[in-house]
Amino acid sequence: MRKTVAFVGAGILTATVAACGGGTQAAGGDKTLTLAESVTATPWDLAKASMGPEAQYYQPVYDTLIRLNTKGEPTPNLATSWSYDKPQTTLTLKLRQGVKFTDGTPLDADAVKQSLLHTKSGTASAAGEIQDISGVDVVDAQTVAIRLSHPTAALLPALGQVSGMIVSPKALENPRTPVGSGPYKLDTAATTAGQTYTYVRNADYWNAKAFPYDKVVIKFLADPTARTNALLSGQLDGATLNLNRVKTVKGRGLNVVTYQPGDIEGLYIWDRAGKKVPALGELKVRQALNHAFDKDAIIKSAKTGLGTPTTQLFAKTEDGYKAELDDTYPYDPAKAKKLLAEAGYPNGFSVTLPDLSANFPQEQAALNQSLKDIGIKVKLDTLPTDQIFSAMLSGKYAMSYFKLGAPTAWDKVQLELTKKSTWNPFKYDDPKADDLITRIGNATGAKREALFEELNTYVVDQVWNAPWSVIANAYATAKDVKVTPQPGTQYPPIYNYAPANQP
């Protein structure tokens, strides 16, 4: 089981940081947890929600049907138990009794039905995670049956993330503020949209002991240097950390955990049909791009040696992973140039890339230099942080540095490999891949795994991307705060933070 789509856009922070840190006592004796996010919040409407690090903005207010534990396994939450029918196309859940939304509305089967179908109606990645739902039936007030178009192992993990968050029926459409049943409520008076989000306790929450902090503050800090400085100065209790700052931060006595969430980073080729950049429609050109990167050197220089070289979209613990595929495209710039010439581009070609060097300076530099070394001329386009996502999704760039992760291999497929995928901006369509994906969706057990491996092999052979590595993440917390990383998530969930002295 593993994670959300994870991409962090480049940008420079212009706002100042001001917050209580270190889990210190705020005014009135409240214990406050102050965290930094590298991306801005997406809308409170879950039909428009994303599955990436933005999830941390939702977690305080919207509770999920399922809770994924620190091994990524589904455990009870709003749903106390569940079972599949024999064909595994209907999942029946028993709901926790006595739960209410913060507007006083009871959380019952009808509310769950409305919320799931509303999220599914959207086009963002949270909606994409539950597109296999064909209907939701109210069995009784505390029992809901989710019907599926085919068996899938991805539903339970999805119900433990943004896709499984439940919203009050009164606040489904275009909510100005979130209304959920989670452990906290948004304090609108202490919130500045796009900058700082403050959450205070929901006094009626059923599992208050699982959330030891009275207040949670999340700040948007795009600049990694600003995040590190805020951590070191005690203004933050937790934030992601560039790997080259791990030693410094540890040396100052802060807690740092490193882990592999399963995200795959590298050059993602969006324009595989060559609509914008004709050269990318040639198989040999895409093969050349894969031979252009010295993955070991990039991991050593940009990742302080933390990470695992790869050529495939799926990580070692995921369905479809095949170790032998990682030897498909060894570093060989001479071969890359030869392939370009054979494809009709002996002098390379020109391409415009988004400049992500503000957040990923070494990765962007490695990308630029590697492409230059095989004769490809790169023009960098600089955009404000809040425009990066929309520009990439609109198809402005034929390729770019990117990192992608998802809770399961099936979720990765849904996020990038189908014509409707969120991260398929050029809507590239391949009949053979479509057929394999359809068959995977209808298969179970060993047959499903074999089909996944066949799809993975095909995607590598057809060179849909030029991956570099399975990345390692670093997350730092204040001395008096401990956090447990979650499988498949770039940012630890809110419920994995606690005072360091708490058993």
mmCIF file of C-alpha atoms in Angstrom, residues 125-478:
data_model
loop_
_atom_site.group_PDB
_atom_site.id
_atom_site.type_symbol
_atom_site.label_atom_id
_atom_site.label_comp_id
_atom_site.label_asym_id
_atom_site.label_seq_id
_atom_site.Cartn_x
_atom_site.Cartn_y
_atom_site.Cartn_z
ATOM 1 C CA SER A 125 -6.833 13.208 -8.695
ATOM 2 C CA ALA A 126 -9.031 12.530 -5.622
ATOM 3 C CA ALA A 127 -11.917 11.836 -7.997
ATOM 4 C CA GLY A 128 -9.723 9.655 -10.164
ATOM 5 C CA GLU A 129 -8.913 7.373 -7.226
ATOM 6 C CA ILE A 130 -12.547 6.231 -6.940
ATOM 7 C CA GLN A 131 -13.674 6.155 -10.560
ATOM 8 C CA ASP A 132 -14.227 2.399 -10.213
ATOM 9 C CA ILE A 133 -17.243 3.126 -7.985
ATOM 10 C CA SER A 134 -20.386 2.509 -10.042
ATOM 11 C CA GLY A 135 -22.872 3.359 -7.282
ATOM 12 C CA VAL A 136 -23.454 3.716 -3.543
ATOM 13 C CA ASP A 137 -26.468 2.198 -1.748
ATOM 14 C CA VAL A 138 -27.883 3.126 1.654
ATOM 15 C CA VAL A 139 -28.610 -0.218 3.353
ATOM 16 C CA ASP A 140 -29.682 1.423 6.605
ATOM 17 C CA ALA A 141 -28.654 4.508 8.586
ATOM 18 C CA GLN A 142 -25.318 2.989 9.632
ATOM 19 C CA THR A 143 -24.624 0.695 6.665
ATOM 20 C CA VAL A 144 -23.483 1.688 3.202
ATOM 21 C CA ALA A 145 -22.726 -0.557 0.201
ATOM 22 C CA ILE A 146 -20.236 0.676 -2.400
ATOM 23 C CA ARG A 147 -20.673 -0.963 -5.794
ATOM 24 C CA LEU A 148 -17.694 -1.345 -8.132
ATOM 25 C CA SER A 149 -17.508 -1.717 -11.901
ATOM 26 C CA HIS A 150 -14.898 -4.451 -11.374
ATOM 27 C CA PRO A 151 -12.810 -5.927 -8.540
ATOM 28 C CA THR A 152 -9.981 -3.656 -7.441
ATOM 29 C CA ALA A 153 -7.421 -3.726 -4.657
ATOM 30 C CA ALA A 154 -7.207 0.070 -4.731
ATOM 31 C CA LEU A 155 -10.545 0.957 -3.108
ATOM 32 C CA LEU A 156 -9.697 0.460 0.578
ATOM 33 C CA PRO A 157 -6.438 2.479 0.377
ATOM 34 C CA ALA A 158 -8.337 5.228 -1.453
ATOM 35 C CA LEU A 159 -10.965 5.369 1.304
ATOM 36 C CA GLY A 160 -8.145 6.059 3.763
ATOM 37 C CA GLN A 161 -7.069 9.182 1.903
ATOM 38 C CA VAL A 162 -8.636 12.299 0.378
ATOM 39 C CA SER A 163 -11.013 10.220 -1.748
ATOM 40 C CA GLY A 164 -12.493 8.671 1.399
ATOM 41 C CA MET A 165 -12.977 11.922 3.298
ATOM 42 C CA ILE A 166 -16.592 12.673 4.207
ATOM 43 C CA VAL A 167 -18.132 16.159 4.037
ATOM 44 C CA SER A 168 -21.393 17.421 5.528
ATOM 45 C CA PRO A 169 -24.206 17.250 2.934
ATOM 46 C CA LYS A 170 -24.900 20.929 3.649
ATOM 47 C CA ALA A 171 -21.392 21.914 2.528
ATOM 48 C CA LEU A 172 -20.762 19.754 -0.551
ATOM 49 C CA GLU A 173 -21.165 22.352 -3.279
ATOM 50 C CA ASN A 174 -18.505 25.089 -3.429
ATOM 51 C CA PRO A 175 -17.930 25.383 0.324
ATOM 52 C CA ARG A 176 -16.337 28.633 1.476
ATOM 53 C CA THR A 177 -15.147 26.854 4.604
ATOM 54 C CA PRO A 178 -14.790 23.122 5.236
ATOM 55 C CA VAL A 179 -17.432 21.286 7.261
ATOM 56 C CA GLY A 180 -16.362 17.817 8.261
ATOM 57 C CA SER A 181 -16.344 15.495 11.265
ATOM 58 C CA GLY A 182 -12.589 15.550 11.812
ATOM 59 C CA PRO A 183 -10.566 16.287 14.950
ATOM 60 C CA TYR A 184 -10.332 20.019 14.220
ATOM 61 C CA LYS A 185 -12.315 22.932 12.785
ATOM 62 C CA LEU A 186 -10.914 25.698 10.603
ATOM 63 C CA ASP A 187 -10.486 28.946 12.555
ATOM 64 C CA THR A 188 -11.386 31.406 9.803
ATOM 65 C CA ALA A 189 -10.413 34.431 11.902
ATOM 66 C CA ALA A 190 -6.840 33.124 12.178
ATOM 67 C CA THR A 191 -6.625 31.885 8.581
ATOM 68 C CA THR A 192 -5.301 33.749 5.553
ATOM 69 C CA ALA A 193 -6.091 31.854 2.357
ATOM 70 C CA GLY A 194 -2.970 30.882 0.444
ATOM 71 C CA GLN A 195 -0.680 31.619 3.404
ATOM 72 C CA THR A 196 -1.710 30.336 6.833
ATOM 73 C CA TYR A 197 -4.419 27.883 7.925
ATOM 74 C CA THR A 198 -5.307 27.551 11.603
ATOM 75 C CA TYR A 199 -7.329 24.683 13.034
ATOM 76 C CA VAL A 200 -8.776 24.397 16.554
ATOM 77 C CA ARG A 201 -10.141 21.351 18.341
ATOM 78 C CA ASN A 202 -13.508 19.846 17.474
ATOM 79 C CA ALA A 203 -14.781 19.305 21.018
ATOM 80 C CA ASP A 204 -17.150 16.540 19.866
ATOM 81 C CA TYR A 205 -14.596 14.450 17.991
ATOM 82 C CA TRP A 206 -14.933 10.756 18.837
ATOM 83 C CA ASN A 207 -11.184 9.984 18.987
ATOM 84 C CA ALA A 208 -9.636 13.083 20.572
ATOM 85 C CA LYS A 209 -6.852 11.091 22.279
ATOM 86 C CA ALA A 210 -5.334 10.331 18.887
ATOM 87 C CA PHE A 211 -4.675 14.049 18.359
ATOM 88 C CA PRO A 212 -2.643 15.476 21.257
ATOM 89 C CA TYR A 213 -2.430 19.061 19.964
ATOM 90 C CA ASP A 214 -5.094 21.657 20.750
ATOM 91 C CA LYS A 215 -4.292 23.699 17.673
ATOM 92 C CA VAL A 216 -2.696 22.966 14.299
ATOM 93 C CA VAL A 217 -1.240 25.684 12.072
ATOM 94 C CA ILE A 218 -0.173 24.942 8.493
ATOM 95 C CA LYS A 219 1.883 27.530 6.615
ATOM 96 C CA PHE A 220 2.622 27.626 2.904
ATOM 97 C CA LEU A 221 6.395 27.932 2.539
ATOM 98 C CA ALA A 222 7.521 27.064 -0.982
ATOM 99 C CA ASP A 223 11.176 27.948 -0.528
ATOM 100 C CA PRO A 224 13.127 25.039 1.051
ATOM 101 C CA THR A 225 15.675 27.430 2.545
ATOM 102 C CA ALA A 226 12.879 29.356 4.263
ATOM 103 C CA ARG A 227 11.495 26.093 5.654
ATOM 104 C CA THR A 228 14.894 25.062 7.021
ATOM 105 C CA ASN A 229 15.538 28.467 8.579
ATOM 106 C CA ALA A 230 12.088 28.465 10.185
ATOM 107 C CA LEU A 231 12.771 25.003 11.638
ATOM 108 C CA LEU A 232 16.156 26.016 13.002
ATOM 109 C CA SER A 233 14.774 29.208 14.546
ATOM 110 C CA GLY A 234 11.963 27.339 16.304
ATOM 111 C CA GLN A 235 9.144 28.847 14.255
ATOM 112 C CA LEU A 236 8.082 25.454 12.898
ATOM 113 C CA ASP A 237 7.506 22.051 14.444
ATOM 114 C CA GLY A 238 7.703 20.074 11.213
ATOM 115 C CA ALA A 239 8.588 20.385 7.531
ATOM 116 C CA THR A 240 10.127 18.519 4.622
ATOM 117 C CA LEU A 241 13.852 18.972 4.283
ATOM 118 C CA ASN A 242 16.211 19.003 1.338
ATOM 119 C CA LEU A 243 18.526 16.027 1.674
ATOM 120 C CA ASN A 244 21.625 18.234 1.604
ATOM 121 C CA ARG A 245 20.453 19.922 4.822
ATOM 122 C CA VAL A 246 19.921 16.739 6.841
ATOM 123 C CA LYS A 247 23.363 16.810 8.468
ATOM 124 C CA THR A 248 23.060 20.482 9.424
ATOM 125 C CA VAL A 249 19.595 20.100 10.920
ATOM 126 C CA LYS A 250 20.543 16.971 12.863
ATOM 127 C CA GLY A 251 23.608 18.806 14.149
ATOM 128 C CA ARG A 252 21.343 21.446 15.658
ATOM 129 C CA GLY A 253 19.532 18.799 17.690
ATOM 130 C CA LEU A 254 16.328 18.512 15.659
ATOM 131 C CA ASN A 255 14.736 15.173 14.811
ATOM 132 C CA VAL A 256 15.085 13.981 11.208
ATOM 133 C CA VAL A 257 13.596 10.886 9.613
ATOM 134 C CA THR A 258 14.481 9.668 6.116
ATOM 135 C CA TYR A 259 12.306 7.236 4.200
ATOM 136 C CA GLN A 260 11.282 6.124 0.707
ATOM 137 C CA PRO A 261 7.601 6.859 0.027
ATOM 138 C CA GLY A 262 7.816 5.181 -3.391
ATOM 139 C CA ASP A 263 7.808 8.350 -5.474
ATOM 140 C CA ILE A 264 9.565 8.066 -8.827
ATOM 141 C CA GLU A 265 11.486 11.118 -10.031
ATOM 142 C CA GLY A 266 13.081 11.970 -13.322
ATOM 143 C CA LEU A 267 12.225 13.332 -16.744
ATOM 144 C CA TYR A 268 8.531 12.806 -17.480
ATOM 145 C CA ILE A 269 7.698 12.850 -21.185
ATOM 146 C CA TRP A 270 4.192 14.265 -21.502
ATOM 147 C CA ASP A 271 4.165 14.712 -25.292
ATOM 148 C CA ARG A 272 4.794 11.108 -26.362
ATOM 149 C CA ALA A 273 2.914 11.551 -29.629
ATOM 150 C CA GLY A 274 5.038 14.540 -30.635
ATOM 151 C CA LYS A 275 2.152 17.017 -30.886
ATOM 152 C CA LYS A 276 4.159 19.937 -29.499
ATOM 153 C CA VAL A 277 7.716 18.672 -30.001
ATOM 154 C CA PRO A 278 7.676 16.258 -32.982
ATOM 155 C CA ALA A 279 10.957 14.608 -31.965
ATOM 156 C CA LEU A 280 9.321 13.137 -28.854
ATOM 157 C CA GLY A 281 6.972 11.114 -31.038
ATOM 158 C CA GLU A 282 9.970 9.024 -32.146
ATOM 159 C CA LEU A 283 10.721 5.933 -30.059
ATOM 160 C CA LYS A 284 14.483 6.239 -30.600
ATOM 161 C CA VAL A 285 14.421 9.835 -29.344
ATOM 162 C CA ARG A 286 12.727 8.758 -26.136
ATOM 163 C CA GLN A 287 15.235 5.916 -25.806
ATOM 164 C CA ALA A 288 18.037 8.448 -26.244
ATOM 165 C CA LEU A 289 16.622 10.516 -23.391
ATOM 166 C CA ASN A 290 16.816 7.490 -21.094
ATOM 167 C CA HIS A 291 20.470 6.848 -21.976
ATOM 168 C CA ALA A 292 21.328 10.500 -21.256
ATOM 169 C CA PHE A 293 21.171 10.364 -17.466
ATOM 170 C CA ASP A 294 23.877 9.149 -15.103
ATOM 171 C CA LYS A 295 21.451 8.103 -12.390
ATOM 172 C CA ASP A 296 24.065 7.086 -9.844
ATOM 173 C CA ALA A 297 25.827 10.434 -10.199
ATOM 174 C CA ILE A 298 22.538 12.346 -9.869
ATOM 175 C CA ILE A 299 21.634 10.428 -6.707
ATOM 176 C CA LYS A 300 25.097 11.086 -5.270
ATOM 177 C CA SER A 301 25.181 14.797 -6.076
ATOM 178 C CA ALA A 302 21.528 15.826 -5.753
ATOM 179 C CA LYS A 303 20.358 13.283 -3.163
ATOM 180 C CA THR A 304 23.456 12.876 -0.958
ATOM 181 C CA GLY A 305 23.470 9.219 -1.985
ATOM 182 C CA LEU A 306 19.923 8.568 -0.753
ATOM 183 C CA GLY A 307 17.724 6.959 -3.388
ATOM 184 C CA THR A 308 17.624 3.950 -5.693
ATOM 185 C CA PRO A 309 18.246 4.112 -9.462
ATOM 186 C CA THR A 310 15.286 2.970 -11.559
ATOM 187 C CA THR A 311 13.925 2.842 -15.092
ATOM 188 C CA GLN A 312 10.315 2.032 -14.201
ATOM 189 C CA LEU A 313 7.264 3.766 -12.763
ATOM 190 C CA PHE A 314 6.636 1.188 -10.041
ATOM 191 C CA ALA A 315 8.709 0.895 -6.859
ATOM 192 C CA LYS A 316 10.038 -2.351 -5.401
ATOM 193 C CA THR A 317 7.102 -2.945 -3.054
ATOM 194 C CA GLU A 318 4.429 -2.351 -5.720
ATOM 195 C CA ASP A 319 2.579 -4.622 -8.134
ATOM 196 C CA GLY A 320 4.256 -4.899 -11.511
ATOM 197 C CA TYR A 321 7.801 -4.150 -10.360
ATOM 198 C CA LYS A 322 10.466 -6.114 -12.258
ATOM 199 C CA ALA A 323 14.055 -5.690 -11.091
ATOM 200 C CA GLU A 324 15.519 -6.634 -14.471
ATOM 201 C CA LEU A 325 13.813 -3.667 -16.144
ATOM 202 C CA ASP A 326 16.159 -1.289 -14.316
ATOM 203 C CA ASP A 327 19.006 -2.437 -16.594
ATOM 204 C CA THR A 328 17.152 -1.474 -19.788
ATOM 205 C CA TYR A 329 18.737 1.948 -20.375
ATOM 206 C CA PRO A 330 22.242 2.281 -18.900
ATOM 207 C CA TYR A 331 23.975 5.656 -18.960
ATOM 208 C CA ASP A 332 25.502 5.983 -22.443
ATOM 209 C CA PRO A 333 25.548 9.499 -23.972
ATOM 210 C CA ALA A 334 27.309 8.219 -27.106
ATOM 211 C CA LYS A 335 24.483 5.754 -27.724
ATOM 212 C CA ALA A 336 21.980 8.526 -27.015
ATOM 213 C CA LYS A 337 23.522 10.682 -29.751
ATOM 214 C CA LYS A 338 23.535 7.716 -32.149
ATOM 215 C CA LEU A 339 19.829 7.075 -31.502
ATOM 216 C CA LEU A 340 19.011 10.745 -32.071
ATOM 217 C CA ALA A 341 20.828 10.631 -35.397
ATOM 218 C CA GLU A 342 19.030 7.440 -36.432
ATOM 219 C CA ALA A 343 15.727 9.133 -35.610
ATOM 220 C CA GLY A 344 16.577 12.059 -37.892
ATOM 221 C CA TYR A 345 17.899 14.462 -35.263
ATOM 222 C CA PRO A 346 21.717 14.363 -35.608
ATOM 223 C CA ASN A 347 21.923 17.896 -34.213
ATOM 224 C CA GLY A 348 19.391 17.296 -31.467
ATOM 225 C CA PHE A 349 16.289 19.461 -31.075
ATOM 226 C CA SER A 350 14.996 22.344 -28.961
ATOM 227 C CA VAL A 351 12.571 22.089 -26.048
ATOM 228 C CA THR A 352 11.146 24.442 -23.435
ATOM 229 C CA LEU A 353 11.069 23.186 -19.842
ATOM 230 C CA PRO A 354 9.583 24.712 -16.693
ATOM 231 C CA ASP A 355 12.386 26.084 -14.534
ATOM 232 C CA LEU A 356 12.069 24.328 -11.186
ATOM 233 C CA SER A 357 15.514 25.295 -9.929
ATOM 234 C CA ALA A 358 14.135 27.394 -7.061
ATOM 235 C CA ASN A 359 12.998 24.211 -5.308
ATOM 236 C CA PHE A 360 15.096 21.607 -7.109
ATOM 237 C CA PRO A 361 18.345 23.353 -8.103
ATOM 238 C CA GLN A 362 20.532 20.262 -8.400
ATOM 239 C CA GLU A 363 17.857 18.173 -10.122
ATOM 240 C CA GLN A 364 17.135 20.933 -12.638
ATOM 241 C CA ALA A 365 20.853 21.458 -13.235
ATOM 242 C CA ALA A 366 21.377 17.723 -13.790
ATOM 243 C CA LEU A 367 18.471 17.634 -16.222
ATOM 244 C CA ASN A 368 19.714 20.637 -18.189
ATOM 245 C CA GLN A 369 23.316 19.398 -18.402
ATOM 246 C CA SER A 370 22.390 15.828 -19.311
ATOM 247 C CA LEU A 371 20.190 17.008 -22.192
ATOM 248 C CA LYS A 372 22.851 19.475 -23.358
ATOM 249 C CA ASP A 373 25.459 16.704 -23.371
ATOM 250 C CA ILE A 374 23.532 14.779 -26.038
ATOM 251 C CA GLY A 375 22.802 17.858 -28.151
ATOM 252 C CA ILE A 376 19.340 18.889 -26.928
ATOM 253 C CA LYS A 377 18.887 22.639 -26.569
ATOM 254 C CA VAL A 378 16.920 23.593 -23.451
ATOM 255 C CA LYS A 379 15.061 26.850 -22.910
ATOM 256 C CA LEU A 380 13.871 27.406 -19.345
ATOM 257 C CA ASP A 381 10.529 29.037 -18.626
ATOM 258 C CA THR A 382 10.075 30.639 -15.190
ATOM 259 C CA LEU A 383 6.592 30.902 -13.715
ATOM 260 C CA PRO A 384 5.228 31.944 -10.300
ATOM 261 C CA THR A 385 4.717 29.036 -7.922
ATOM 262 C CA ASP A 386 0.935 29.130 -8.090
ATOM 263 C CA GLN A 387 0.982 28.787 -11.887
ATOM 264 C CA ILE A 388 3.260 25.751 -12.213
ATOM 265 C CA PHE A 389 0.599 23.078 -11.772
ATOM 266 C CA SER A 390 -1.936 24.669 -14.088
ATOM 267 C CA ALA A 391 0.667 25.291 -16.785
ATOM 268 C CA MET A 392 1.869 21.692 -16.724
ATOM 269 C CA LEU A 393 -1.640 20.276 -16.711
ATOM 270 C CA SER A 394 -2.642 22.529 -19.610
ATOM 271 C CA GLY A 395 0.013 20.946 -21.822
ATOM 272 C CA LYS A 396 2.336 23.949 -21.936
ATOM 273 C CA TYR A 397 5.414 21.754 -21.590
ATOM 274 C CA ALA A 398 6.264 18.679 -23.651
ATOM 275 C CA MET A 399 8.336 17.249 -20.812
ATOM 276 C CA SER A 400 9.654 18.254 -17.403
ATOM 277 C CA TYR A 401 11.287 17.191 -14.175
ATOM 278 C CA PHE A 402 8.604 15.559 -12.040
ATOM 279 C CA LYS A 403 8.053 13.080 -9.245
ATOM 280 C CA LEU A 404 5.021 10.858 -8.977
ATOM 281 C CA GLY A 405 3.750 8.553 -6.268
ATOM 282 C CA ALA A 406 0.483 6.844 -5.384
ATOM 283 C CA PRO A 407 -0.952 4.497 -2.730
ATOM 284 C CA THR A 408 -0.793 1.495 -5.059
ATOM 285 C CA ALA A 409 0.478 0.597 -8.499
ATOM 286 C CA TRP A 410 -3.110 0.742 -9.741
ATOM 287 C CA ASP A 411 -3.359 4.337 -8.538
ATOM 288 C CA LYS A 412 -0.189 5.229 -10.436
ATOM 289 C CA VAL A 413 -1.780 3.762 -13.542
ATOM 290 C CA GLN A 414 -4.867 5.893 -13.013
ATOM 291 C CA LEU A 415 -2.792 9.006 -12.374
ATOM 292 C CA GLU A 416 -0.631 8.842 -15.503
ATOM 293 C CA LEU A 417 -1.152 5.936 -17.873
ATOM 294 C CA THR A 418 -4.760 6.278 -19.081
ATOM 295 C CA LYS A 419 -6.189 8.760 -21.553
ATOM 296 C CA LYS A 420 -8.216 10.359 -18.737
ATOM 297 C CA SER A 421 -5.342 10.475 -16.242
ATOM 298 C CA THR A 422 -4.713 13.766 -14.449
ATOM 299 C CA TRP A 423 -1.003 13.593 -15.244
ATOM 300 C CA ASN A 424 -1.461 12.858 -18.926
ATOM 301 C CA PRO A 425 -1.823 16.476 -20.098
ATOM 302 C CA PHE A 426 -1.552 15.620 -23.802
ATOM 303 C CA LYS A 427 -4.108 12.772 -23.384
ATOM 304 C CA TYR A 428 -1.736 10.279 -24.951
ATOM 305 C CA ASP A 429 -3.571 7.070 -25.832
ATOM 306 C CA ASP A 430 -2.114 3.631 -26.559
ATOM 307 C CA PRO A 431 -4.544 0.782 -27.458
ATOM 308 C CA LYS A 432 -2.262 -1.972 -26.161
ATOM 309 C CA ALA A 433 -1.764 -0.226 -22.827
ATOM 310 C CA ASP A 434 -5.518 0.459 -22.636
ATOM 311 C CA ASP A 435 -6.247 -3.235 -23.127
ATOM 312 C CA LEU A 436 -3.764 -4.278 -20.441
ATOM 313 C CA ILE A 437 -5.168 -1.712 -18.009
ATOM 314 C CA THR A 438 -8.723 -2.954 -18.618
ATOM 315 C CA ARG A 439 -7.648 -6.544 -18.038
ATOM 316 C CA ILE A 440 -5.780 -5.606 -14.849
ATOM 317 C CA GLY A 441 -8.916 -3.895 -13.571
ATOM 318 C CA ASN A 442 -10.921 -7.110 -13.998
ATOM 319 C CA ALA A 443 -8.266 -9.512 -12.694
ATOM 320 C CA THR A 444 -7.279 -10.709 -9.235
ATOM 321 C CA GLY A 445 -4.404 -12.627 -7.657
ATOM 322 C CA ALA A 446 -1.506 -14.002 -9.701
ATOM 323 C CA LYS A 447 -3.197 -13.165 -13.018
ATOM 324 C CA ARG A 448 -3.447 -9.525 -11.994
ATOM 325 C CA GLU A 449 0.228 -9.400 -10.975
ATOM 326 C CA ALA A 450 1.311 -10.970 -14.296
ATOM 327 C CA LEU A 451 -0.714 -8.390 -16.244
ATOM 328 C CA PHE A 452 0.823 -5.584 -14.181
ATOM 329 C CA GLU A 453 4.297 -6.828 -15.050
ATOM 330 C CA GLU A 454 3.323 -6.994 -18.715
ATOM 331 C CA LEU A 455 2.076 -3.399 -18.594
ATOM 332 C CA ASN A 456 5.204 -2.235 -16.792
ATOM 333 C CA THR A 457 7.434 -3.938 -19.365
ATOM 334 C CA TYR A 458 5.474 -2.385 -22.222
ATOM 335 C CA VAL A 459 5.665 1.128 -20.750
ATOM 336 C CA VAL A 460 9.428 0.788 -20.267
ATOM 337 C CA ASP A 461 9.907 -0.619 -23.781
ATOM 338 C CA GLN A 462 7.835 2.186 -25.297
ATOM 339 C CA VAL A 463 9.703 4.726 -23.160
ATOM 340 C CA TRP A 464 6.795 6.684 -21.740
ATOM 341 C CA ASN A 465 9.176 8.452 -19.334
ATOM 342 C CA ALA A 466 12.848 8.652 -18.377
ATOM 343 C CA PRO A 467 12.855 7.865 -14.627
ATOM 344 C CA TRP A 468 15.981 8.386 -12.530
ATOM 345 C CA SER A 469 15.320 7.121 -9.047
ATOM 346 C CA VAL A 470 12.998 5.973 -6.314
ATOM 347 C CA ILE A 471 13.461 9.018 -4.130
ATOM 348 C CA ALA A 472 14.231 9.309 -0.449
ATOM 349 C CA ASN A 473 12.462 11.961 1.618
ATOM 350 C CA ALA A 474 13.662 13.742 4.732
ATOM 351 C CA TYR A 475 11.297 15.223 7.294
ATOM 352 C CA ALA A 476 12.443 17.268 10.281
ATOM 353 C CA THR A 477 10.625 18.024 13.516
ATOM 354 C CA ALA A 478 11.381 20.099 16.595
#
